[in-house]
Amino acid sequence: MRVFIPALRQAVFLMLLAAVPSIAAALLHPSRPDPSRIPQVEAAAVKSWTKRFVWVDARPPAEFQRDAIPGALSLSEDDWDRSIDAFADAWEPGVPVVVYCGGGDCGASESVARRLKREAGVADIFVLRGGFDAWRHTR
Amino acid sequence: MRRPITKRYCLGSPTAPVLLLLSLLMVGSARAQLVWEQKLIELRAQPGDEKVEAAYRFRNAGSFPVKIAKLTSSCGCTTAQLAKDTYAPGEAGEILVTFKIGSRIGLQKKTIEVRTDPPAADPVVLGIYTDITENVELDRKIVFWSRGEPPVAREIRVKVLQADPVRIVRAEASDPRLRVDFQELVAGREYLVRLSPADTASALRGDVTLHADTPAAAPQTFTIKARIK
């Protein structure tokens, strides 16, 4: 017992010592995860969903007209004020939403998803990783 | 039997460092050398502004002409213009980037990738970051009720973010089943808007418009969408 207590004390001390830089890194690291970021979802995972959800196409309307995921709603920040009505008509609270844009680092899907979360209170919202290109390649 | 390593391929050979240096110099000389004044431009805009523009100036610091072969934008809302394609050694030029704001709000990060011929050592990515700050922020712009649920009021907080106060003077609903009232929490700066339907027995598709008295020439309005489904 006499040997065990100092060893335990040392172990706790070492853990606390290790915790200091870990906490500092978690708070200050430039590439720490951003809690406000919208979670991403893979195209293959969405295709396996059996629950009801809404696709939102964040690309410019002209691109949506050319080709889009069947059943998707067009909601681009190019004409948000006009398109948001269609979203309000189609979506119901509790139904998940998956937003996509062209692919790569297009960024529009993240921006649209953030706005839907804030302005309409969509809690269950995702961004499609790789965008429309990724969806097309998993057809 | 193992083959002996010939002097030609031996890294320990006295000529190897010289060959390595020469090959590195040759690779370096085949790279485009555009020197940029700045690669990231940060701007501010207001909702309703049509566009912002940013000019990225560069100079060909190399000893041979450089052609700007391709400009790729991260967004259909961002375009890049160039007066000409090819720049002689020592010649300066600029890429004019236009970001169309549309209905965007918040911080918008858009990029333009520049590809040259011959290619640069690292791909050049120009950034145009535009902060589009709303003057007045509504914490919710669409409210919902499900059919049959109790017609409990939905509360929306309105905050004035601009320096000048905004006075909301009137609120009206497009559907008579929708009741709207508002309360000024902080004079000219913060309001609480309450929306409640008379009942939720049937579907409703309406708008609520908040009317401000500023700016005098064209007073602002703010819209909240209401749906019973």
JSON list of C-alpha atoms in Angstrom, two decimals, chain A residues 77-78 80-81 84-85 88-93 106 111 115 118-121, chain B residues 74 77 102-105 108 134 137-142 144 205 225 227 229:
[
{"chain": "A", "resi": 77, "resn": "GLU", "atom": "CA", "xyz": [-28.08, 32.18, -52.77]},
{"chain": "A", "resi": 78, "resn": "ASP", "atom": "CA", "xyz": [-28.28, 33.78, -56.23]},
{"chain": "A", "resi": 80, "resn": "TRP", "atom": "CA", "xyz": [-32.71, 33.05, -52.21]},
{"chain": "A", "resi": 81, "resn": "ASP", "atom": "CA", "xyz": [-35.68, 35.34, -51.67]},
{"chain": "A", "resi": 84, "resn": "ILE", "atom": "CA", "xyz": [-37.05, 30.02, -50.08]},
{"chain": "A", "resi": 85, "resn": "ASP", "atom": "CA", "xyz": [-40.84, 29.92, -50.51]},
{"chain": "A", "resi": 88, "resn": "ALA", "atom": "CA", "xyz": [-40.87, 26.44, -46.82]},
{"chain": "A", "resi": 89, "resn": "ASP", "atom": "CA", "xyz": [-43.68, 24.68, -48.71]},
{"chain": "A", "resi": 90, "resn": "ALA", "atom": "CA", "xyz": [-41.81, 21.39, -49.16]},
{"chain": "A", "resi": 91, "resn": "TRP", "atom": "CA", "xyz": [-40.03, 20.92, -45.84]},
{"chain": "A", "resi": 92, "resn": "GLU", "atom": "CA", "xyz": [-41.60, 19.88, -42.55]},
{"chain": "A", "resi": 93, "resn": "PRO", "atom": "CA", "xyz": [-39.96, 20.17, -39.13]},
{"chain": "A", "resi": 106, "resn": "CYS", "atom": "CA", "xyz": [-17.64, 24.72, -53.99]},
{"chain": "A", "resi": 111, "resn": "SER", "atom": "CA", "xyz": [-23.39, 28.39, -46.81]},
{"chain": "A", "resi": 115, "resn": "ARG", "atom": "CA", "xyz": [-28.72, 29.67, -43.47]},
{"chain": "A", "resi": 118, "resn": "ARG", "atom": "CA", "xyz": [-30.49, 29.59, -38.69]},
{"chain": "A", "resi": 119, "resn": "GLU", "atom": "CA", "xyz": [-33.43, 31.01, -40.62]},
{"chain": "A", "resi": 120, "resn": "ALA", "atom": "CA", "xyz": [-35.76, 27.99, -40.73]},
{"chain": "A", "resi": 121, "resn": "GLY", "atom": "CA", "xyz": [-34.52, 26.08, -37.68]},
{"chain": "B", "resi": 74, "resn": "SER", "atom": "CA", "xyz": [-14.88, 28.20, -56.92]},
{"chain": "B", "resi": 77, "resn": "CYS", "atom": "CA", "xyz": [-21.05, 33.92, -58.62]},
{"chain": "B", "resi": 102, "resn": "GLY", "atom": "CA", "xyz": [-27.14, 38.09, -55.00]},
{"chain": "B", "resi": 103, "resn": "SER", "atom": "CA", "xyz": [-29.02, 37.26, -51.77]},
{"chain": "B", "resi": 104, "resn": "ARG", "atom": "CA", "xyz": [-25.90, 36.18, -49.91]},
{"chain": "B", "resi": 105, "resn": "ILE", "atom": "CA", "xyz": [-25.24, 37.17, -46.31]},
{"chain": "B", "resi": 108, "resn": "GLN", "atom": "CA", "xyz": [-18.34, 34.58, -48.17]},
{"chain": "B", "resi": 134, "resn": "GLU", "atom": "CA", "xyz": [-26.92, 42.30, -42.16]},
{"chain": "B", "resi": 137, "resn": "GLU", "atom": "CA", "xyz": [-30.87, 40.32, -37.84]},
{"chain": "B", "resi": 138, "resn": "LEU", "atom": "CA", "xyz": [-33.92, 38.11, -37.30]},
{"chain": "B", "resi": 139, "resn": "ASP", "atom": "CA", "xyz": [-33.14, 34.93, -35.37]},
{"chain": "B", "resi": 140, "resn": "ARG", "atom": "CA", "xyz": [-35.80, 33.08, -37.38]},
{"chain": "B", "resi": 141, "resn": "LYS", "atom": "CA", "xyz": [-37.29, 33.90, -40.79]},
{"chain": "B", "resi": 142, "resn": "ILE", "atom": "CA", "xyz": [-39.58, 30.89, -41.25]},
{"chain": "B", "resi": 144, "resn": "PHE", "atom": "CA", "xyz": [-43.94, 26.29, -38.71]},
{"chain": "B", "resi": 205, "resn": "ARG", "atom": "CA", "xyz": [-49.27, 29.77, -46.10]},
{"chain": "B", "resi": 225, "resn": "LYS", "atom": "CA", "xyz": [-42.76, 33.22, -43.49]},
{"chain": "B", "resi": 227, "resn": "ARG", "atom": "CA", "xyz": [-46.64, 27.78, -42.52]},
{"chain": "B", "resi": 229, "resn": "LYS", "atom": "CA", "xyz": [-48.72, 21.93, -42.62]}
]
